[in-house]
PDB file of C-alpha atoms and ligand atoms in Angstrom:
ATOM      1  CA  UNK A   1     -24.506 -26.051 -41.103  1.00 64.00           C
ATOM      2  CA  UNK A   2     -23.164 -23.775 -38.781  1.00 68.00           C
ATOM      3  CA  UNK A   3     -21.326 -26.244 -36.524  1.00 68.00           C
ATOM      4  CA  UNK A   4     -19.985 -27.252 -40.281  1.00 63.00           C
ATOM      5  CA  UNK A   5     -18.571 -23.903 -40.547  1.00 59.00           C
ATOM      6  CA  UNK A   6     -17.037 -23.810 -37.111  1.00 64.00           C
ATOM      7  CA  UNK A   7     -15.392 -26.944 -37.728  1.00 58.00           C
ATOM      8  CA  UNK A   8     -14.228 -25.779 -41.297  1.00 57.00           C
ATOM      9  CA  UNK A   9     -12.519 -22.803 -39.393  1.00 59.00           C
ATOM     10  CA  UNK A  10     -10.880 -24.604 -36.621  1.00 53.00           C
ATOM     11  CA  UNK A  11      -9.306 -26.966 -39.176  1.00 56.00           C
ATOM     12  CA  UNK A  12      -8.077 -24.201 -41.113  1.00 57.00           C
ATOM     13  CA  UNK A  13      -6.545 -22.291 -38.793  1.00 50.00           C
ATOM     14  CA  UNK A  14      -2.897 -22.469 -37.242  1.00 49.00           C
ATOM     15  CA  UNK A  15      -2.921 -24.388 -34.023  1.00 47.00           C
ATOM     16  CA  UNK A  16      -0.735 -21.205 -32.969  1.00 47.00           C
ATOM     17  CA  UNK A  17      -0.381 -18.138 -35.312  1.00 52.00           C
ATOM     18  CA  UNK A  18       3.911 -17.744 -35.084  1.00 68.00           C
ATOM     19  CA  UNK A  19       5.191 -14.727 -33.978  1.00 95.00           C
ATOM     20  CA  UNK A  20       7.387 -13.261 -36.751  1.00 98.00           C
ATOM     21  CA  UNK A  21       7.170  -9.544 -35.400  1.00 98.00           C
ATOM     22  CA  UNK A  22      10.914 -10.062 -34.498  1.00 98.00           C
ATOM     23  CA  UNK A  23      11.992 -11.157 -38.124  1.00 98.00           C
ATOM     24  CA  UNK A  24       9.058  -7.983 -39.600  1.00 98.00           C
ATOM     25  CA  UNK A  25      11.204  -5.746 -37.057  1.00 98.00           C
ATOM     26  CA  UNK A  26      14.812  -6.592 -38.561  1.00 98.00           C
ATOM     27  CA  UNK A  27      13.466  -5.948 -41.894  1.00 98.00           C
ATOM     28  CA  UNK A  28      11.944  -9.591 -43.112  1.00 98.00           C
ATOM     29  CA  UNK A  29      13.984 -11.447 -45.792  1.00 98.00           C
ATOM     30  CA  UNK A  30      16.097  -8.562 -47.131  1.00 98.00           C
ATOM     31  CA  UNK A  31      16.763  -7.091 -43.763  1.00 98.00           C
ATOM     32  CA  UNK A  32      17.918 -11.127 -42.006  1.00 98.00           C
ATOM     33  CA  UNK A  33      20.405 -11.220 -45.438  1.00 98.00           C
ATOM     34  CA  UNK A  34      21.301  -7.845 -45.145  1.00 99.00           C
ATOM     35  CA  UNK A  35      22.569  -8.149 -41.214  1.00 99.00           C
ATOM     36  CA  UNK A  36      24.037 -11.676 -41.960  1.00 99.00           C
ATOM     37  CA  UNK A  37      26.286 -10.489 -45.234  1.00 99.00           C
ATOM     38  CA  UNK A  38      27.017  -7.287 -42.820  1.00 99.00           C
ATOM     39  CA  UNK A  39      28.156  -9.392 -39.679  1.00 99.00           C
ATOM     40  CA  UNK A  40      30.008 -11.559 -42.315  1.00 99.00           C
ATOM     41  CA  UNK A  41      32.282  -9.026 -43.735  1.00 98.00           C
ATOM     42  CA  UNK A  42      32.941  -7.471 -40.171  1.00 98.00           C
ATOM     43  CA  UNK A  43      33.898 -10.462 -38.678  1.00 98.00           C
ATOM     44  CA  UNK A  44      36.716 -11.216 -41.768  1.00 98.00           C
ATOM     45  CA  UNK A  45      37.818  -7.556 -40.799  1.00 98.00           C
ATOM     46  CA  UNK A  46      37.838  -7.693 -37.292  1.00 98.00           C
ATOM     47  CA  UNK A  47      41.666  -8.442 -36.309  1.00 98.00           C
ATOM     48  CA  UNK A  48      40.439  -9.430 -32.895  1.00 98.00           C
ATOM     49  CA  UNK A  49      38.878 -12.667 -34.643  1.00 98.00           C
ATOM     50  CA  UNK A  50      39.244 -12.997 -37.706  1.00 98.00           C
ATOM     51  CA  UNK A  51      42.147 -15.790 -37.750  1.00 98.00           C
ATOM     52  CA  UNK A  52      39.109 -17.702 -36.398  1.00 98.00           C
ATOM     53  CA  UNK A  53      37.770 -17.683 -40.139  1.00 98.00           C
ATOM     54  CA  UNK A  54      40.080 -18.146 -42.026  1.00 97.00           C
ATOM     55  CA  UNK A  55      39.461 -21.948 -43.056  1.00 97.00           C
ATOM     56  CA  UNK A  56      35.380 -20.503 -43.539  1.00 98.00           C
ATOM     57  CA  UNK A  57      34.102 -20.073 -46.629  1.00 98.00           C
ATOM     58  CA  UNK A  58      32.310 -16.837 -45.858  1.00 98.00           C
ATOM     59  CA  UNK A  59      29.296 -17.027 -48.406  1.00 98.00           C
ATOM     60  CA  UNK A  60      28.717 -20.853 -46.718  1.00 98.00           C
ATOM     61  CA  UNK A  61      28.644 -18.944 -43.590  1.00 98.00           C
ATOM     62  CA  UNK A  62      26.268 -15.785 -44.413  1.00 98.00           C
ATOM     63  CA  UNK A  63      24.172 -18.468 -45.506  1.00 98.00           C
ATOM     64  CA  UNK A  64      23.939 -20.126 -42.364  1.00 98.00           C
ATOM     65  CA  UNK A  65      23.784 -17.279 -40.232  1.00 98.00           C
ATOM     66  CA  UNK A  66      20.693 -15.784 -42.580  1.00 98.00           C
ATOM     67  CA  UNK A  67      18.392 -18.968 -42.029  1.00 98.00           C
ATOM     68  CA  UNK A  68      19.342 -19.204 -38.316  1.00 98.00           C
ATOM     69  CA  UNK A  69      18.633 -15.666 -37.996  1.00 98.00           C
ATOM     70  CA  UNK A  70      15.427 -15.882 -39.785  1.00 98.00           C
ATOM     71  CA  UNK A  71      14.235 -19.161 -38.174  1.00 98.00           C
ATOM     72  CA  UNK A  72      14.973 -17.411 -34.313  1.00 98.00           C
ATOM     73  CA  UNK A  73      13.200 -14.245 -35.003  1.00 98.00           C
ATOM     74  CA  UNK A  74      10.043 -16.470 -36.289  1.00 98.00           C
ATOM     75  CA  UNK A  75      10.643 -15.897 -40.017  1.00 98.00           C
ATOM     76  CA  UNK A  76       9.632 -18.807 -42.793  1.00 98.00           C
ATOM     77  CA  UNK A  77      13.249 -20.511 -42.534  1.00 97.00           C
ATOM     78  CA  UNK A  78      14.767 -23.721 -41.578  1.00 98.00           C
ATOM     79  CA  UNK A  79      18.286 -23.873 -40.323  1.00 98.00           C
ATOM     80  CA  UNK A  80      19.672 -27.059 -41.483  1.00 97.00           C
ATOM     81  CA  UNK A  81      23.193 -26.209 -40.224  1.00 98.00           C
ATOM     82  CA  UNK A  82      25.657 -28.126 -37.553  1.00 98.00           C
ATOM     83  CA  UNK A  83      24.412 -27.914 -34.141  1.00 98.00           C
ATOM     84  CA  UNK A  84      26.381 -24.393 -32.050  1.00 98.00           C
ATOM     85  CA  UNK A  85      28.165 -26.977 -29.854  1.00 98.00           C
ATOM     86  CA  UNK A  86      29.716 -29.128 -32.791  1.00 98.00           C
ATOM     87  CA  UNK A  87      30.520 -26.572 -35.433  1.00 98.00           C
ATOM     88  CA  UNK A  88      32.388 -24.005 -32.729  1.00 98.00           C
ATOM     89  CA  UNK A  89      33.878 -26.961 -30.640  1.00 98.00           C
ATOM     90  CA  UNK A  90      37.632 -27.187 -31.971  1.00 97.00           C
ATOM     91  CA  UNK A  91      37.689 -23.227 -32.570  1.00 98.00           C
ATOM     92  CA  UNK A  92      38.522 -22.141 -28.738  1.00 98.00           C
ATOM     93  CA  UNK A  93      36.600 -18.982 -28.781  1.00 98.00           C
ATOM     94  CA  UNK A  94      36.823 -17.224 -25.693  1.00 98.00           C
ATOM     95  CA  UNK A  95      34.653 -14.348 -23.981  1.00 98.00           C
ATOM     96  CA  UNK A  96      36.479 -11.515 -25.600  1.00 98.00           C
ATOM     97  CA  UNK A  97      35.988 -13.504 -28.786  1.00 98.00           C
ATOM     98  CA  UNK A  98      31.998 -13.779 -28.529  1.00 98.00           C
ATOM     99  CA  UNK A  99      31.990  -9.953 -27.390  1.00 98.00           C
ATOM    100  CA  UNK A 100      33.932  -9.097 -30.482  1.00 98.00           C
ATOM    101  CA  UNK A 101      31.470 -11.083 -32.659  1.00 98.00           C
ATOM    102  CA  UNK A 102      28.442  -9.519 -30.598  1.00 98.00           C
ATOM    103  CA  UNK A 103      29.627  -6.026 -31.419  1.00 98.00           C
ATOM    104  CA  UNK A 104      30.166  -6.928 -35.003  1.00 99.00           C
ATOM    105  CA  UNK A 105      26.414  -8.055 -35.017  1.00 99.00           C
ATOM    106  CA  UNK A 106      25.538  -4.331 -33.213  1.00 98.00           C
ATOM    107  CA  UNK A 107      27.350  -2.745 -36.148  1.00 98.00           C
ATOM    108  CA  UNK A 108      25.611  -4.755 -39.097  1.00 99.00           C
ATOM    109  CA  UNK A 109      22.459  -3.382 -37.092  1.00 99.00           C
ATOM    110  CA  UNK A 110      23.174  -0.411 -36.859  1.00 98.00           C
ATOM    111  CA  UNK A 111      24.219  -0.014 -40.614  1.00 98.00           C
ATOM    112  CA  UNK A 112      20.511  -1.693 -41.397  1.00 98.00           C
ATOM    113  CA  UNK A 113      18.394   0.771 -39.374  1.00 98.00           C
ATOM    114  CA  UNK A 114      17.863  -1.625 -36.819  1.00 98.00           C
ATOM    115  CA  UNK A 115      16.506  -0.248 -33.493  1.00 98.00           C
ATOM    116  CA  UNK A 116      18.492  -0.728 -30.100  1.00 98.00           C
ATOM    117  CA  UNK A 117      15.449  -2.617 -27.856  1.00 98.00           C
ATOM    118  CA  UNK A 118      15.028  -4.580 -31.937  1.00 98.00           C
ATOM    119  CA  UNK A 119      18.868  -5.432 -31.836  1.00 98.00           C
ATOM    120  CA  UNK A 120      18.495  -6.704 -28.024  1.00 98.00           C
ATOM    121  CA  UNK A 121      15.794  -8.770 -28.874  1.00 98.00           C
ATOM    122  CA  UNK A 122      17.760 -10.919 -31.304  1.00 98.00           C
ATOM    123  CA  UNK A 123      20.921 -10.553 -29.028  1.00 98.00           C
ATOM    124  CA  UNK A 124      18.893 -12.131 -26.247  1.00 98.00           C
ATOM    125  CA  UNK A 125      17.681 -15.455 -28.288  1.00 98.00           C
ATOM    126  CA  UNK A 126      21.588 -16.002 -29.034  1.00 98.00           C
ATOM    127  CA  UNK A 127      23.192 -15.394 -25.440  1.00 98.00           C
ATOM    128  CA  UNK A 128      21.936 -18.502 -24.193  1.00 98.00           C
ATOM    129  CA  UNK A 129      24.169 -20.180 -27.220  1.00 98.00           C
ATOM    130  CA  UNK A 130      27.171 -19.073 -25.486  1.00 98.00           C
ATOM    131  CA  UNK A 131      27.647 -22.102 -23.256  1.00 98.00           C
ATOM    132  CA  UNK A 132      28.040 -24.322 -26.757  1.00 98.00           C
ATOM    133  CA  UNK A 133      30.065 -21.613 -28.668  1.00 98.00           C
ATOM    134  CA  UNK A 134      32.677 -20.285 -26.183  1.00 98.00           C
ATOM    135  CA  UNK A 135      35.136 -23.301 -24.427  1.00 98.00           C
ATOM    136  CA  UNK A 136      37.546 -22.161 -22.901  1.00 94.00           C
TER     137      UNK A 136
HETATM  138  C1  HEM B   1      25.759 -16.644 -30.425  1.00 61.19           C
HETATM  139  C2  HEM B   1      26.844 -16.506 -31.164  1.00 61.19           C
HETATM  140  C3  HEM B   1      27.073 -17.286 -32.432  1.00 61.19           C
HETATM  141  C4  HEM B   1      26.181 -17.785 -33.344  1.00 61.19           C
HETATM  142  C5  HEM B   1      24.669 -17.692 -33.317  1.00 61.19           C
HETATM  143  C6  HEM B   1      26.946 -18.452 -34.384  1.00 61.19           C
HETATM  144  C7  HEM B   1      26.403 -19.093 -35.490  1.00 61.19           C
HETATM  145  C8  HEM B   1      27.115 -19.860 -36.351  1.00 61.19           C
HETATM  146  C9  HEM B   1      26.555 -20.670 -37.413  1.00 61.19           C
HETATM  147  C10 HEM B   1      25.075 -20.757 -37.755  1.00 61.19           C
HETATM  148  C11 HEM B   1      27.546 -21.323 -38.033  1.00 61.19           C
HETATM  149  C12 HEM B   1      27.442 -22.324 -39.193  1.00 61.19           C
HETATM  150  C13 HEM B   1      27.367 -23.739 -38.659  1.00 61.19           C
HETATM  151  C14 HEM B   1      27.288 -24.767 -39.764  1.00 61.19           C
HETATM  152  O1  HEM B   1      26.217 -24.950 -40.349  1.00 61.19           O
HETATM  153  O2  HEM B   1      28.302 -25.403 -40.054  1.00 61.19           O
HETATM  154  C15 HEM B   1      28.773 -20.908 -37.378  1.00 61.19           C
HETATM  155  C16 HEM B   1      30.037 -21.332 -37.720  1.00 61.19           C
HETATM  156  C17 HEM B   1      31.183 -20.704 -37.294  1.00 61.19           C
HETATM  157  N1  HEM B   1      31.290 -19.796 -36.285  1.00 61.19           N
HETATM  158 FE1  HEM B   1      29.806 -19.108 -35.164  1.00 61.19          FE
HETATM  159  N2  HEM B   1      28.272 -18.340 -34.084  1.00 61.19           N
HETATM  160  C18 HEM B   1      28.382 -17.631 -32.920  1.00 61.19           C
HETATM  161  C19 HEM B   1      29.561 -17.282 -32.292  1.00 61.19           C
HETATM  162  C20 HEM B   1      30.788 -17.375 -32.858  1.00 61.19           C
HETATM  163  C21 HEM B   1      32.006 -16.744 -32.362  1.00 61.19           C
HETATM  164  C22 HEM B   1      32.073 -15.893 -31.101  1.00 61.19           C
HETATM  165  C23 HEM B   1      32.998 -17.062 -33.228  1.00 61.19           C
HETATM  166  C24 HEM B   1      34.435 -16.642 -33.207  1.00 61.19           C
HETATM  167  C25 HEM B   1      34.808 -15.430 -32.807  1.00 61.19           C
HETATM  168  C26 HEM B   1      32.432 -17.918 -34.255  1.00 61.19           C
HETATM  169  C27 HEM B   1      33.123 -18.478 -35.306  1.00 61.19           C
HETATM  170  C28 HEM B   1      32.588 -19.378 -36.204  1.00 61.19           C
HETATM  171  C29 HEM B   1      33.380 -20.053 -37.221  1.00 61.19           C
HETATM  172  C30 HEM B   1      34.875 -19.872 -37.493  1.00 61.19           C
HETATM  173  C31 HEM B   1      32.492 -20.903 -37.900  1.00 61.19           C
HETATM  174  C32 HEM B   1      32.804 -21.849 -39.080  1.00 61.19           C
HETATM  175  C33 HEM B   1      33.189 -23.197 -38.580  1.00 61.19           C
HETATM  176  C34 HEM B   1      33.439 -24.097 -39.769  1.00 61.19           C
HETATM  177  O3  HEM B   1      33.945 -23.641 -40.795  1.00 61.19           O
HETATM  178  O4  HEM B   1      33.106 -25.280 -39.683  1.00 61.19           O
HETATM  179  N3  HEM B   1      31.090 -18.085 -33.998  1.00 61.19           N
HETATM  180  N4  HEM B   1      28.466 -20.029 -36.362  1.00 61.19           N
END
């Protein structure tokens, strides 16, 4: 009976519990949207880049950006979008462009409470993207 039970609870468990403190830390579901809709509306103010969006619908986009957020930080999402490479490839975004964009994350944030070490960790799961995102 027993070695029933410890099979029972082997079977029912996880093979690895995910870590979602990142994604509890920026606020869960409502925070992820929140930051997404405020990087959104920064970036189609920003006059450094926002000629960049101007063929981007920017609800398609806050969309995105939410479930790729949510997915990184080890929330219960799936990004289904275009690979970084392939949907930044014809855009030639530069450095100063992906700082620009990196601020505008700091600032959504900031506006959502967000803690500076909190902000870096999400910062530091999307600077190894910039190899695929910026070209020339
Ligand atoms: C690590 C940094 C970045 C991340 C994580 C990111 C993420 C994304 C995502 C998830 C999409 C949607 C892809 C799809 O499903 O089609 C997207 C598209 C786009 N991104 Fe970025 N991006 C980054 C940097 C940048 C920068 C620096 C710019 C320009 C300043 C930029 C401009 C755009 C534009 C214009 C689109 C829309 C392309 C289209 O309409 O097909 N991105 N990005």
């Amino acid at each position: 009976m027993a070695v029933l039970l410890a099979l029972l609870m082997v079977l029912a468990t996880p093979a690895r519990a995910a870590d979602d403190s990142l994604f509890r830390a920026l606020g869960g579901e409502a925070g992820v949207a929140a930051i997404s809709a405020g990087l959104v509306e920064r970036v189609y103010a920003d006059e450094r880049i926002k000629h960049l969006f101007q063929e981007t619908n920017p609800r398609f986009l806050t969309e995105q950006l939410r479930k790729q957020f949510c997915e990184l930080s080890g929330g219960p999402c799936k990004y289904d979008g275009e690979t970084m490479k392939k949907s930044h490839a014809a855009l030639g975004i530069n450095k100063a462009h992906f700082n620009a964009l990196v601020e505008d994350l700091q600032l959504a944030m900031d506006a959502q409470g967000v803690p500076f070490a909190t902000q870096n960790r999400l910062l530091a799961l999307l600077a190894p993207m910039y190899r695929d995102v910026v070209t020339r």
